[in-house]
Amino acid sequence: MVRKILSYPDPELKKISLAVEQIDDEVRQLAKDMAETMYAAPGVGLAAPQIGVLQRIVAIDTSAKDEPADLIVAINPEIIYAEGECCEEEGCLSVPEYYADVKRHTKVIIKGLSIDGEEQQWEAEGLLAVAFQHEIDHLDGILFVDHISPLKRGIFRRKYKKIMMDKGSQE
């Protein structure tokens, strides 16, 4: 089921998610809904808080449109190793139509649980590394715009307000 994605400045997006204690049918259904929602948006990642569920679950698929899907569902993910630095343009399904350059690590190792409850490690570089960092930030109530300078954040707020006003007048 495709779910509604919360949009900035919804206060739910700033809340810290709780660890998943048990992987049951409800958690599996949530993961399935997250994947469907992410693909429908379309996006490369989605964290449970973005659909109003404060649980530490992320869904990521950075495969190209002409490649088969390569869905990763990570439960209770945490970065256990990071190196390098890059600055790439990011967007977010919860901050539609706005993009900004964000500094991230070029390589990360993530540990967490698979949807089957098995301990897992993901070694990620490039877009996958950025996506993991972006989605894990959501679990901690951090949006990508929180990483930009205060000056740029002020510009973002004004620009975003205008984008949303323009969007509202077109509907």
mmCIF file of N, CA and C in Angstrom, residues 15 22 26 30 38 40 45 66 81 106 109 111 119 141 146 161:
data_model
loop_
_atom_site.group_PDB
_atom_site.id
_atom_site.type_symbol
_atom_site.label_atom_id
_atom_site.label_comp_id
_atom_site.label_asym_id
_atom_site.label_seq_id
_atom_site.Cartn_x
_atom_site.Cartn_y
_atom_site.Cartn_z
ATOM 1 N N LYS A 15 11.328 14.140 14.968
ATOM 2 C CA LYS A 15 11.339 13.223 16.118
ATOM 3 C C LYS A 15 12.311 12.071 15.890
ATOM 4 N N GLN A 22 10.991 -6.269 17.698
ATOM 5 C CA GLN A 22 10.637 -7.581 17.178
ATOM 6 C C GLN A 22 10.178 -7.426 15.733
ATOM 7 N N GLU A 26 3.589 -7.142 11.185
ATOM 8 C CA GLU A 26 3.331 -5.702 11.105
ATOM 9 C C GLU A 26 4.561 -4.957 10.564
ATOM 10 N N LEU A 30 4.953 -3.035 7.023
ATOM 11 C CA LEU A 30 5.449 -1.658 6.987
ATOM 12 C C LEU A 30 6.583 -1.541 5.964
ATOM 13 N N MET A 38 8.127 4.376 -1.782
ATOM 14 C CA MET A 38 9.375 4.910 -2.343
ATOM 15 C C MET A 38 9.369 4.783 -3.867
ATOM 16 N N ALA A 40 6.803 4.476 -5.875
ATOM 17 C CA ALA A 40 5.730 5.277 -6.466
ATOM 18 C C ALA A 40 6.076 6.760 -6.497
ATOM 19 N N GLY A 45 15.253 6.292 -1.629
ATOM 20 C CA GLY A 45 15.263 5.895 -0.230
ATOM 21 C C GLY A 45 14.060 6.456 0.502
ATOM 22 N N ASP A 66 17.036 1.409 -15.740
ATOM 23 C CA ASP A 66 17.147 0.325 -16.713
ATOM 24 C C ASP A 66 17.754 -0.953 -16.115
ATOM 25 N N TYR A 81 31.299 2.487 10.468
ATOM 26 C CA TYR A 81 32.568 2.939 9.899
ATOM 27 C C TYR A 81 32.250 3.945 8.803
ATOM 28 N N THR A 106 32.195 9.370 1.830
ATOM 29 C CA THR A 106 32.176 8.672 0.538
ATOM 30 C C THR A 106 31.977 7.168 0.703
ATOM 31 N N ILE A 109 30.111 1.778 6.336
ATOM 32 C CA ILE A 109 29.691 0.403 6.617
ATOM 33 C C ILE A 109 28.553 0.524 7.625
ATOM 34 N N LYS A 111 25.588 -1.504 9.939
ATOM 35 C CA LYS A 111 25.128 -2.789 10.473
ATOM 36 C C LYS A 111 23.677 -2.620 10.881
ATOM 37 N N GLU A 119 21.318 -10.547 11.316
ATOM 38 C CA GLU A 119 22.293 -9.459 11.377
ATOM 39 C C GLU A 119 22.946 -9.323 10.016
ATOM 40 N N GLY A 141 15.734 12.284 13.300
ATOM 41 C CA GLY A 141 15.028 13.570 13.221
ATOM 42 C C GLY A 141 15.815 14.651 12.500
ATOM 43 N N ASP A 146 19.198 20.374 7.292
ATOM 44 C CA ASP A 146 19.848 20.680 8.574
ATOM 45 C C ASP A 146 21.368 20.684 8.426
ATOM 46 N N LYS A 161 9.020 28.166 1.058
ATOM 47 C CA LYS A 161 7.700 28.739 1.321
ATOM 48 C C LYS A 161 7.064 29.183 0.002
#
